[in-house]
Coordinates of C-alpha atoms in Angstrom, one line a residue:
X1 CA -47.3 8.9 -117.3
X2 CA -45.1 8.9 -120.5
X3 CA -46.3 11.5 -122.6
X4 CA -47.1 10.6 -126.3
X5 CA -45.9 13.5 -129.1
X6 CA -47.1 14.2 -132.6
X7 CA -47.0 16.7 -134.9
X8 CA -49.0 15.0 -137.7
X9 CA -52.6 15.1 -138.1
X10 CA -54.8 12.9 -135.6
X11 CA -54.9 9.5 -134.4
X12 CA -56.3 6.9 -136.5
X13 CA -60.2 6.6 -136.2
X14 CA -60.6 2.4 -136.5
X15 CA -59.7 -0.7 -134.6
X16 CA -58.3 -2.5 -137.5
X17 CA -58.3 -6.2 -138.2
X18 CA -55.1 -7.0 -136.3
X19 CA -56.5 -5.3 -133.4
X20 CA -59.5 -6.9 -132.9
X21 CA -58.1 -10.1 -134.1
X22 CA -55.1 -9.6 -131.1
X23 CA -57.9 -8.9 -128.3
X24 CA -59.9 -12.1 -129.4
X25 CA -57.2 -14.3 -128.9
X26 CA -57.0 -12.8 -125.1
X27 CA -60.1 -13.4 -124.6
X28 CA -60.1 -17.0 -125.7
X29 CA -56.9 -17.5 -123.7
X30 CA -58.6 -15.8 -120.3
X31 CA -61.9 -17.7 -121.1
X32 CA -60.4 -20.6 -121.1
X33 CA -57.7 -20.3 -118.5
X34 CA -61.2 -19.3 -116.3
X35 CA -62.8 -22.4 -118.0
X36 CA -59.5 -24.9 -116.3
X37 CA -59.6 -23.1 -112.8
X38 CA -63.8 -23.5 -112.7
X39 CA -63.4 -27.4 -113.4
X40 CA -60.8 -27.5 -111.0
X41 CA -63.5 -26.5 -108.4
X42 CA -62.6 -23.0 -108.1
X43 CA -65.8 -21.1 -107.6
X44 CA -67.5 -17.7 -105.8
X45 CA -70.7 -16.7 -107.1
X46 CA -70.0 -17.2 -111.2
X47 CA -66.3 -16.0 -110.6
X48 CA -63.1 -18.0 -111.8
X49 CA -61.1 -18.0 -109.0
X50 CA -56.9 -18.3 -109.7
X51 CA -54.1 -15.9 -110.5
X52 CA -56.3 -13.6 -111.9
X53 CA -60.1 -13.2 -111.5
X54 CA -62.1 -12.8 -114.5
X55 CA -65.3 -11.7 -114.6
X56 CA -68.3 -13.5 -116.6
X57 CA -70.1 -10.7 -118.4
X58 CA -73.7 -12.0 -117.8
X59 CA -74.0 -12.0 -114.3
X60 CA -72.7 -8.4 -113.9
X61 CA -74.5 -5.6 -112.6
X62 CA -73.5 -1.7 -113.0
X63 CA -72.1 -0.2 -109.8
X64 CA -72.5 3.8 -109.0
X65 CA -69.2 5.3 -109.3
X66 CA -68.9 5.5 -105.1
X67 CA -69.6 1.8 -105.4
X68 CA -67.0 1.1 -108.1
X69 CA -64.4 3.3 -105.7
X70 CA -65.7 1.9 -102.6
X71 CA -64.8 -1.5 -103.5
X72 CA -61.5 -0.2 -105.7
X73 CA -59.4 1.6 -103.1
X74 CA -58.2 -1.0 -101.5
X75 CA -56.4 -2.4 -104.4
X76 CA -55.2 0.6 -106.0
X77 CA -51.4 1.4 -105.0
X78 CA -48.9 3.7 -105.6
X79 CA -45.3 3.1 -107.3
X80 CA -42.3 5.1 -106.1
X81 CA -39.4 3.4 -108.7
X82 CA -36.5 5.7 -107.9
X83 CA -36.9 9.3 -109.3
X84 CA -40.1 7.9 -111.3
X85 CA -43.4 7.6 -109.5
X86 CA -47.0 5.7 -110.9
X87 CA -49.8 4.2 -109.8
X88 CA -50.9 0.0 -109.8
X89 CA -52.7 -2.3 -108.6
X90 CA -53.2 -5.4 -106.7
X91 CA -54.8 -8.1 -108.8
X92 CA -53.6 -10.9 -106.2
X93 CA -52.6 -11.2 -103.0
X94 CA -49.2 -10.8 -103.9
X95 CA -49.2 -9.2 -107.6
X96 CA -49.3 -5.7 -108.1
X97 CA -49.8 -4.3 -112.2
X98 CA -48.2 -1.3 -113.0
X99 CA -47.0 -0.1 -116.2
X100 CA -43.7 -1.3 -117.5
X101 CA -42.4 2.7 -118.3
X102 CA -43.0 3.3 -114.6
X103 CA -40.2 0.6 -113.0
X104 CA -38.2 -0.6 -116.4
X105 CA -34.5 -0.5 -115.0
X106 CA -35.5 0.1 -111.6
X107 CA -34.1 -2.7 -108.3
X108 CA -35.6 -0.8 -105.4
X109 CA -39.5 0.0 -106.0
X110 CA -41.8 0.7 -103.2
X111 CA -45.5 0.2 -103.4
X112 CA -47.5 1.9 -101.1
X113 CA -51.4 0.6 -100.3
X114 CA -54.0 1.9 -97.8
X115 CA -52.6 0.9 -94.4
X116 CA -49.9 -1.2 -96.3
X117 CA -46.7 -1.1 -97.8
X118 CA -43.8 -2.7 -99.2
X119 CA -40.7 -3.4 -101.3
X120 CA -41.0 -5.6 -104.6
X121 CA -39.6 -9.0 -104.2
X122 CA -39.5 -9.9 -107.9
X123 CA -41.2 -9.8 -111.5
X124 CA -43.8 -12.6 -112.4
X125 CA -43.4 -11.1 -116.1
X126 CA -43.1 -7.9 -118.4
X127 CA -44.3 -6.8 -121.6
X128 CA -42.2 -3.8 -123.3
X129 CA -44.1 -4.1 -126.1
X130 CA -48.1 -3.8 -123.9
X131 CA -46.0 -1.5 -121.7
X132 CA -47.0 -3.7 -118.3
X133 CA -45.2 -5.2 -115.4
X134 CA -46.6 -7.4 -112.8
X135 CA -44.5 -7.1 -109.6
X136 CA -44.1 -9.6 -106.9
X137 CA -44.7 -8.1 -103.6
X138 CA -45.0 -9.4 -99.7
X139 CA -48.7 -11.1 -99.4
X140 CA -51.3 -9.0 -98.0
X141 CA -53.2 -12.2 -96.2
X142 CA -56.6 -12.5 -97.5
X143 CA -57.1 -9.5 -99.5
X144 CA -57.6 -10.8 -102.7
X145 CA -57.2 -8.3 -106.2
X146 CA -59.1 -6.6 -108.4
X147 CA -61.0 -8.4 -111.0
X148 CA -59.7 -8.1 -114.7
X149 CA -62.4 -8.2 -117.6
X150 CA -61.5 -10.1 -120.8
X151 CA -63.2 -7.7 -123.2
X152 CA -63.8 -4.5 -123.2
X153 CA -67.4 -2.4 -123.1
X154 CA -69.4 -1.0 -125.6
X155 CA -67.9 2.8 -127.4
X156 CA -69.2 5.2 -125.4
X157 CA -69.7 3.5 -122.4
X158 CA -69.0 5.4 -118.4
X159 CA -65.5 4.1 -117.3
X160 CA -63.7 5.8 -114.3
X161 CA -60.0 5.9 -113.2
X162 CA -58.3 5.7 -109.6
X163 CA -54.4 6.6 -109.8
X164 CA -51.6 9.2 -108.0
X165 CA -51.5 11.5 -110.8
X166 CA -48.7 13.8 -109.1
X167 CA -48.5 11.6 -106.4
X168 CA -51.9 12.5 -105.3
X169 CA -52.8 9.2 -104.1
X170 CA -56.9 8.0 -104.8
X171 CA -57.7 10.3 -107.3
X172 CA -60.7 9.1 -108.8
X173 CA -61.6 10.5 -112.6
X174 CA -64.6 9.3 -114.7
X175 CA -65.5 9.6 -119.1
X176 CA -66.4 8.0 -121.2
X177 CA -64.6 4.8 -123.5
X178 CA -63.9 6.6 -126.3
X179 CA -62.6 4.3 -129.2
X180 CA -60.2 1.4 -129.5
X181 CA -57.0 2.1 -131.1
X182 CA -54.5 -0.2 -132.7
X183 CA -50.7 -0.6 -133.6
X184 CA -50.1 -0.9 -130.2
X185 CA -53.6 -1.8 -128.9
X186 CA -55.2 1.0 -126.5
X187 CA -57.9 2.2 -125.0
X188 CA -58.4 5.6 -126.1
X189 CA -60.4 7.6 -123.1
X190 CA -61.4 10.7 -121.6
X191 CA -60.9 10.8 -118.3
X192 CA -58.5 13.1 -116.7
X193 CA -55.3 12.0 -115.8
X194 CA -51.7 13.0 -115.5
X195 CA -47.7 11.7 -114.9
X196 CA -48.4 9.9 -112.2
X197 CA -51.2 8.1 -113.2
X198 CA -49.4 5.6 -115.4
X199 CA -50.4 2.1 -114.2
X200 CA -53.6 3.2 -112.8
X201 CA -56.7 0.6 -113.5
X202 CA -59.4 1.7 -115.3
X203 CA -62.7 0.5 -114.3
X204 CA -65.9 -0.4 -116.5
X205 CA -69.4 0.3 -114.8
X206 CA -69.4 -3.3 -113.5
X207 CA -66.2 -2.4 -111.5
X208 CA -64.3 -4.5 -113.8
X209 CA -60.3 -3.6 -114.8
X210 CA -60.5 -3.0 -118.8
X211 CA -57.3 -1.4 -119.0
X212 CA -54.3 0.0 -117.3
X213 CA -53.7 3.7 -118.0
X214 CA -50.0 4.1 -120.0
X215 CA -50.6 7.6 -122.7
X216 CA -51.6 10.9 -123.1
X217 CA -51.6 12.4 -126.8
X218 CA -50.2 15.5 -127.3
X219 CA -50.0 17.7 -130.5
X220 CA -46.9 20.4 -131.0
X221 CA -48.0 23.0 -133.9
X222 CA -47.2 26.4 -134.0
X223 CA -45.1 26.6 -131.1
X224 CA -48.4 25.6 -129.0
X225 CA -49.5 22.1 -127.6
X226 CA -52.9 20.8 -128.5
X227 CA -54.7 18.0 -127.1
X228 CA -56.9 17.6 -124.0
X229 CA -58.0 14.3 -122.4
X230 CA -57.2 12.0 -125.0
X231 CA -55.8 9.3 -123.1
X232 CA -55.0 5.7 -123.2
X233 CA -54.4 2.4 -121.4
X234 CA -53.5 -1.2 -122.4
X235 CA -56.1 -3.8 -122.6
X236 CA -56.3 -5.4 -119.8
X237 CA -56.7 -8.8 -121.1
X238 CA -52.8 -8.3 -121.8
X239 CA -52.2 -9.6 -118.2
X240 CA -54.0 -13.1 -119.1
X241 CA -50.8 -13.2 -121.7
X242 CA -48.2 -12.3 -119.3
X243 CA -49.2 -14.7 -116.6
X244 CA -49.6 -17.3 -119.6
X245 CA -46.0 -18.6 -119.1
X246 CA -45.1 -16.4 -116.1
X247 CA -41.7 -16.7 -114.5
X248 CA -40.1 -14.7 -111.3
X249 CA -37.5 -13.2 -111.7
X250 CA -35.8 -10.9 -109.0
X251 CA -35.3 -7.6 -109.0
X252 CA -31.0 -7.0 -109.5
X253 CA -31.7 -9.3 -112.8
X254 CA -35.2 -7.4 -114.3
X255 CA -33.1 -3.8 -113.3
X256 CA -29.9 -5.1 -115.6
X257 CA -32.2 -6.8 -117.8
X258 CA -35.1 -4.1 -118.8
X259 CA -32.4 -0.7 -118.6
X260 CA -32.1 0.9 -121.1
X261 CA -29.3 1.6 -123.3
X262 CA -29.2 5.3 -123.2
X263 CA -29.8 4.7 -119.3
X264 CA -26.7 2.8 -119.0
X265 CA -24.7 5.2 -121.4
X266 CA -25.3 7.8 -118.7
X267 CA -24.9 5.4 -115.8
X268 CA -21.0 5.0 -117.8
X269 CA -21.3 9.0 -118.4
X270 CA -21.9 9.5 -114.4
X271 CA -19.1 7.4 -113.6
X272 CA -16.8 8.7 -115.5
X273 CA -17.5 12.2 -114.3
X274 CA -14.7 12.0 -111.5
X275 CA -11.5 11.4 -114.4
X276 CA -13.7 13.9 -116.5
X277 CA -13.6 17.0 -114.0
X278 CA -9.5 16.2 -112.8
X279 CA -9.2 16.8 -116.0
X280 CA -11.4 19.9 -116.8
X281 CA -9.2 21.5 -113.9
X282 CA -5.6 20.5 -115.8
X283 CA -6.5 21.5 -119.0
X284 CA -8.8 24.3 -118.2
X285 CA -7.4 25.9 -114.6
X286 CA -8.7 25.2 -111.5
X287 CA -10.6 27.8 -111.6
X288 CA -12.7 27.6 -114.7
X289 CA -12.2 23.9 -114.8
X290 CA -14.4 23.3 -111.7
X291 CA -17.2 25.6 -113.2
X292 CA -17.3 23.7 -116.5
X293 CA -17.3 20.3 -114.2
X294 CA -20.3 21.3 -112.2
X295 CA -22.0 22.4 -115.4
X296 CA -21.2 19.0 -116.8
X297 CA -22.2 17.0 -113.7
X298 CA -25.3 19.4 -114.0
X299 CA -26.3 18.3 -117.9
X300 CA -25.3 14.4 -116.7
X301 CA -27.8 14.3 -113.4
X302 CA -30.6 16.1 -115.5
X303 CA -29.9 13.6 -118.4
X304 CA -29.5 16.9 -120.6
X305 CA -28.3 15.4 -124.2
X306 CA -28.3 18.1 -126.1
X307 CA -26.7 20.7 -123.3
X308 CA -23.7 17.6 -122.6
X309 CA -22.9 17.6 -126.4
X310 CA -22.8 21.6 -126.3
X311 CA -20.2 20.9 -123.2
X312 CA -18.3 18.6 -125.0
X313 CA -17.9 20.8 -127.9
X314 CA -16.9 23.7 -125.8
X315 CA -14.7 22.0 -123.8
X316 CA -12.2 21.7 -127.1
X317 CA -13.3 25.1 -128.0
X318 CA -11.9 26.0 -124.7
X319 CA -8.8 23.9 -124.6
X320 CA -7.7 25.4 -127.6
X321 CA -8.2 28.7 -126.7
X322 CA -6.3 28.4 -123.0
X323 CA -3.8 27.3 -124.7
X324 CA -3.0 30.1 -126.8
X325 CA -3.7 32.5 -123.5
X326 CA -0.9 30.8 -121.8
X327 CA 1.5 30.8 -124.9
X328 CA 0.8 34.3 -125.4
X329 CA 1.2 34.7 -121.1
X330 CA 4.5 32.7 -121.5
X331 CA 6.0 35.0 -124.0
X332 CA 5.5 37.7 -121.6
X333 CA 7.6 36.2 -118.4
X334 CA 10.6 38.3 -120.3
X335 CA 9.2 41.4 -119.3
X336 CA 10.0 40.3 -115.5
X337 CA 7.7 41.5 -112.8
X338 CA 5.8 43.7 -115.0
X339 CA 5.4 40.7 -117.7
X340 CA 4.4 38.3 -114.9
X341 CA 1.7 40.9 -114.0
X342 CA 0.2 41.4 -117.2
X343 CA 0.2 37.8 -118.0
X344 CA -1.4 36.8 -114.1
X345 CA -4.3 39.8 -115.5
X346 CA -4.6 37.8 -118.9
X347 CA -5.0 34.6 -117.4
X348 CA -7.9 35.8 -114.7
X349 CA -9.6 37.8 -117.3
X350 CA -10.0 35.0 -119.8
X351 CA -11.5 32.9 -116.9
X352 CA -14.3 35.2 -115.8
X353 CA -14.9 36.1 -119.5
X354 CA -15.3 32.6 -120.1
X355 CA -17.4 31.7 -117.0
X356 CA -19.8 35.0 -117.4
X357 CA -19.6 36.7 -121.0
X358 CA -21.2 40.3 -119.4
X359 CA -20.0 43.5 -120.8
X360 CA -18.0 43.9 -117.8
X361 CA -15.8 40.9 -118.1
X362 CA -15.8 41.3 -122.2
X363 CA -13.8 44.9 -121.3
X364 CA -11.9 43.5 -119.0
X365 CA -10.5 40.7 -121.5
X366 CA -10.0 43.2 -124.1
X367 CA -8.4 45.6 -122.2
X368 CA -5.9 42.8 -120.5
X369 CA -5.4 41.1 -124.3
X370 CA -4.5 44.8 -125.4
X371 CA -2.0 45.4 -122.1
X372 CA -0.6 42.0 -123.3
X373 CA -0.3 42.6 -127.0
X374 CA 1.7 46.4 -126.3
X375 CA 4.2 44.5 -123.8
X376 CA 4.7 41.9 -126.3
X377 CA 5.6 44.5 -128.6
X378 CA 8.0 46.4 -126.5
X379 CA 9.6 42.4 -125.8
X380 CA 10.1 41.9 -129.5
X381 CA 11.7 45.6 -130.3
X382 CA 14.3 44.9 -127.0
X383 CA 14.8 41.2 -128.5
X384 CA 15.9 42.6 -131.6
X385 CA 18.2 45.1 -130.1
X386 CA 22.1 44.1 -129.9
X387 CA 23.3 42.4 -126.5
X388 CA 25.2 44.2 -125.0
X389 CA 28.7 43.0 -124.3
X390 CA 29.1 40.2 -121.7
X391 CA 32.2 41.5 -121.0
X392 CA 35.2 43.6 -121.6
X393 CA 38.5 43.2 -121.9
X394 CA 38.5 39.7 -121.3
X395 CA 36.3 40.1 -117.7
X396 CA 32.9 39.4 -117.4
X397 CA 30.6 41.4 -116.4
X398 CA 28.6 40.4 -113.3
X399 CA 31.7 38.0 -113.0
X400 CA 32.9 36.5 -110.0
X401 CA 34.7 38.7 -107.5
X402 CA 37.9 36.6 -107.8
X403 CA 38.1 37.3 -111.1
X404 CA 37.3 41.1 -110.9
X405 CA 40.5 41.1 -108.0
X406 CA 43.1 39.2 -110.6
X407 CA 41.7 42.5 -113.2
X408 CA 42.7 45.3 -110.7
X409 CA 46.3 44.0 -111.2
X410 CA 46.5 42.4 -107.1
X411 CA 45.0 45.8 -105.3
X412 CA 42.8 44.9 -102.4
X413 CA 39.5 45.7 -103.6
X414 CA 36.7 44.8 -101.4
X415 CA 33.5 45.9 -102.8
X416 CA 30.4 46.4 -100.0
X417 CA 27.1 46.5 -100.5
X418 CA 25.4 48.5 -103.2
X419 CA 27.6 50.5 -105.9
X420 CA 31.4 51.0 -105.0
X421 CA 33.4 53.1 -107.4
X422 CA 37.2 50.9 -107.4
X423 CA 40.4 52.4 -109.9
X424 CA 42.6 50.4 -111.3
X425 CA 44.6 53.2 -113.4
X426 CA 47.4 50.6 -114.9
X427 CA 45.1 48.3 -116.3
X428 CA 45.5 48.2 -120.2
X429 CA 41.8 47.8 -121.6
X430 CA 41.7 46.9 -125.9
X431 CA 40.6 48.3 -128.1
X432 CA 43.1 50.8 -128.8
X433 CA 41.2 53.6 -129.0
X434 CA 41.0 52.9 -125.4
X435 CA 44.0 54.6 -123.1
X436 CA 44.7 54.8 -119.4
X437 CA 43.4 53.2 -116.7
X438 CA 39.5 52.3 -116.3
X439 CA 37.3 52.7 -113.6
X440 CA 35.4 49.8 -112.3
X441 CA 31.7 49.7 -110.7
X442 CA 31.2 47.0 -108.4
X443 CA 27.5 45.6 -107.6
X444 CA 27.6 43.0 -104.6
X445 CA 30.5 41.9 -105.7
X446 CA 30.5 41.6 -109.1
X447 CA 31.3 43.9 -111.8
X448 CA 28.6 46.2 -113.3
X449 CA 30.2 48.7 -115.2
X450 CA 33.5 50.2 -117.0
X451 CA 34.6 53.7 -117.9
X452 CA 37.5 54.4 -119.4
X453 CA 39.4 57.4 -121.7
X454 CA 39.7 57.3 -125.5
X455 CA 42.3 59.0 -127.8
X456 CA 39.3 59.8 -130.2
X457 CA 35.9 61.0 -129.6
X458 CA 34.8 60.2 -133.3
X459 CA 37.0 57.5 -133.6
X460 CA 35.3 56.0 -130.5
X461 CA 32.0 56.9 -132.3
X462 CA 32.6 55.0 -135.1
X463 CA 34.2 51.8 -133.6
X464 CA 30.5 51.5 -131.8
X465 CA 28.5 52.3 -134.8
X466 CA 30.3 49.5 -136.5
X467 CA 29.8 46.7 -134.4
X468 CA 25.9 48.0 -132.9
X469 CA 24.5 50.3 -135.4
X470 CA 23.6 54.1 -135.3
X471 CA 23.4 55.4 -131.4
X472 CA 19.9 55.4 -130.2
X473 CA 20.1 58.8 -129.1
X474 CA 22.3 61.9 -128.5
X475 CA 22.4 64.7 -126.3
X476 CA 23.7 67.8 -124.8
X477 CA 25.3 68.0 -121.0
X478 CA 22.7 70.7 -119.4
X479 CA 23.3 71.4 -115.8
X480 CA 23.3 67.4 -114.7
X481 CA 21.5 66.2 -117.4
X482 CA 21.7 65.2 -120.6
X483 CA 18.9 66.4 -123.1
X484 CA 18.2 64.7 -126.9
X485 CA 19.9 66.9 -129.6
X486 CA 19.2 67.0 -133.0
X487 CA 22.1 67.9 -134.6
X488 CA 25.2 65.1 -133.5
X489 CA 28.5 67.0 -132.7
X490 CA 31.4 66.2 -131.2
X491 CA 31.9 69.3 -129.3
X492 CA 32.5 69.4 -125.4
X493 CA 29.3 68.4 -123.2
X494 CA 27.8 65.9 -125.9
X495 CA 27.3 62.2 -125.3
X496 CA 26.1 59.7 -128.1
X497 CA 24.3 56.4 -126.5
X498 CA 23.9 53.2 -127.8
X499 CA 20.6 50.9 -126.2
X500 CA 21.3 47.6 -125.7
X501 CA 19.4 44.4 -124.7
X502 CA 21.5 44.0 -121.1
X503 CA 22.8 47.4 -120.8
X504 CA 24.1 50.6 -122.6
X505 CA 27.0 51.6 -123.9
X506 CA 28.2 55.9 -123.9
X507 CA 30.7 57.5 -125.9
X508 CA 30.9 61.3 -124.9
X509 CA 33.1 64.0 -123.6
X510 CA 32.8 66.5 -120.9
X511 CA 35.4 69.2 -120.5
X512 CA 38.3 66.7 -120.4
X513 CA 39.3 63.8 -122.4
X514 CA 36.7 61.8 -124.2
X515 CA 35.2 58.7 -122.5
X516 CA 33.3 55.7 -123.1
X517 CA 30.9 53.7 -120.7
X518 CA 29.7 50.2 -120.7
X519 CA 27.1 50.0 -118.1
X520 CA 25.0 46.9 -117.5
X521 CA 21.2 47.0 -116.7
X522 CA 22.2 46.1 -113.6
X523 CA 23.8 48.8 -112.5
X524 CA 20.9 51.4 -113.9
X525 CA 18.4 49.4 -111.8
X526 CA 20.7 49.7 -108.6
X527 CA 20.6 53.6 -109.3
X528 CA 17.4 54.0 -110.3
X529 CA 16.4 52.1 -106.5
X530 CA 18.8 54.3 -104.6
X531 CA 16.8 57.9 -105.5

């Protein structure tokens, strides 16, 4: 049952003159196509007997309505047309009239008669335009159809309906013939009926078929739907025309033929939907990439326009967006296990923020955007800082081991495992501030840090200050520590440090000869894991 909506003001109240002009033509055409089956010797008790039957007014009677249904429910089927369902009826035989809404599009349709049922063979002709379909089905021997009336009663007159409104086959409903409509031609009436009931024959008090039901009028206004019983079905003197030239055709061809458009947009829509959600998962994750494919593959099964373009839309929303998250996560793999961490926390968070927008996931995003944004900060300030050295005189640190045994001047220095303290006390070491010997740190096997004498504290001082800026702190020695000072001096127990991106470098004296210290990160972090 296709259901009709307007928001206007109500139906027209008058036939008008194409109308009535249309439905005399059908007459004349099922009058005489009655007129050449009688002379061909076709006759039962004043009835033309053919294709069709068609019923000579005259010699009519009116039937009760158990009558009318008695003698109706044979011939009144249901239509199962995929995920569409209507009602029909036989009018042959081997034709069945339905409405062309209920199986436009559709190859496998099942109709389904008291004690019978079967598939449909083939069309013997359609009408998009009177909304009717006459299938071609497996004979039922000797049955016979319903008659078909080639006008219709008087306004006002009792006319009753048999259909499966809801698929509640044999549902009988009576009114009244309530006016004829035009621009399409209908039958405007009052009987009950509902989806499901599309197709259904409506009977005149002689029994007789004066319509198939196809409409129900609705009115939207205010928010509310208005309308009750105002129904409507196609002459049913529109049959005469379809079986006027009629032609079989089967079912593949009238499914590829009648689809519609939009139905074979989706069909393209569905197809695609595979290439659509491998996609989803690359751009968007795998994560939130499957949830936005089910939610497409959701909006493409229910045929959801509306909620597919709001996917679409999103979807770029989205890819734009993930990719900043991961440019902003990227920039955080610096910060080394502690960046991969708070990048791993942005990433999930942005996924179940965008999958569920609660409260709860909203803080979550902030608070893992706000983690990301104060590391990113910290990453920039240690970018700026100066590297520290990669080596010193002329040896690299973290160098190979060869290279570290050539420095120690020949000496068999094998350093183990963790931090091993070697001396070379010969080795000249530029600058010149620098005198003595050095001592050498050894990390696995490569070299992690220097410290060596100078002939002048400040002069030492300076010479760093040059090439890396003012020290990043100073201190006082204090037991085993060394605590921030305010006031720099280079008295005994004071050490000026310079912060570098790599390492640190510390010019400071104790009670004996002023030193200075390059020590690579490396060698803190082995410390730092020994206590």
């Amino acid at each position: 049952m296709r259901m009709a909506l307007e928001t206007g003001g109500p139906p027209p109240t008058s036939r008008g003159a194409k109308g009535v002009e249309r439905l005399a033509k059908l007459a004349i055409l099922a009058i005489a196509l009655a007129a050449s089956l009688v002379s061909a010797g076709c006759h039962h008790r004043g009835v033309a007997q053919g294709p069709l039957s068609v019923t000579r007014i005259p010699e009519k009677h009116e039937l009760t309505t158990d009558e009318i249904v008695a003698r109706a429910l044979p011939y009144v089927v249901r239509v199962d047309a995929g995920d569409r369902q209507g009602s029909g009826f036989f009018v042959t035989d081997s034709l069945v009239v339905t409405c062309f809404h209920v199986v436009r599009g559709r190859e496998q349709i099942r109709v389904h008669a008291a004690f019978w049922e079967g598939e449909a063979l083939g069309v013997a002709g359609w009408s998009e335009t009177d909304d009717v379909a006459v299938l071609q089905v497996t004979a039922r021997p000797s049955r016979g159809g319903l008659p078909v009336a080639v006008v219709v009663p008087p306004i006002g007159s009792h006319i009753l309906a048999i259909s499966s409104p809801l698929g509640l086959e044999n549902t009988v409903s009576d009114g009244v013939f309530s006016a004829l409509r035009p621009n399409p031609d209908r039958l405007q009436f009052t009987a009950p009926v509902s989806p499901g009931s599309s197709g259904a024959p409506l009977f005149d008090s002689h029994g007789d078929v004066i319509g198939i039901v196809s409409d129900v009028l609705t009115t939207l206004a205010g928010g509310r739907t208005y309308g009750q019983n105002l129904n409507f079905a196609v002459p049913a003197a529109s049959i005469w025309e379809l079986m006027r030239s009629p032609r079989t055709t089967n079912m593949a061809q009238f499914a590829e033929l009648t689809e519609p458009e939009e139905e074979k947009q989706w069909r393209a829509t569905d197809a695609a939907l595979p290439a659509d959600e491998g996609r989803a998962k690359v751009e968007l994750g795998e994560r939130l990439g499957a949830f936005y494919a089910s939610q497409l593959r959701a909006a493409v099964t229910s045929r959801n326009v509306d909620q597919l373009r709001v996917l679409f839309e999103r979807h770029k929303t989205l890819v734009r967006d993930r990719q900043e998250i991961r440019k902003a996560s990227a920039s955080l793999f610096a910060g080394g296990a502690q960046g991969l961490s708070v990048a791993r926390e942005l990433l999930a968070a942005w996924d179940e923020a965008m999958i569920e927008a609660n409260p709860q996931n909203n803080a979550r995003l902030q608070a893992a955007k706000q983690a990301a944004s104060d590391l990113s900060t910290t990453l920039e300030a240690e970018a700026n800082r100066a590297q520290f050295p990669k080596g010193f005189g002329g040896f690299p640190f973290l160098g190979d081991e060869r290279e570290i045994l050539r420095a120690c001047a020949g000496e068999d220095v094998r350093p183990g495992s963790g931090i091993d303290w070697q001396f070379c006390p010969r080795m000249l070491i530029p600058p010149p501030w620098v005198t003595g010997g050095a001592s050498l740190s050894f990390l696995n096997g490569q070299l992690v840090s220097v410290n060596a004498d100078v002939a002048s504290y400040q002069g030492a001082v300076s010479a760093i200050t040059e090439k890396y800026g003012p020290p990043s702190s100073f201190g006082r020695h204090y037991g085993k520590e060394w605590v921030p000072a305010t006031r720099p001096s280079f008295a005994a127990n004071t050490v000026f440090e310079w912060h570098l991106r790599g390492g640190r470098i510390r010019v400071g004296k104790a009670t004996g000869k002023p030193f200075i210290a390059f020590i690579h990160s490396a060698r803190d972090s082995a410390v730092d894991a020994s206590y």
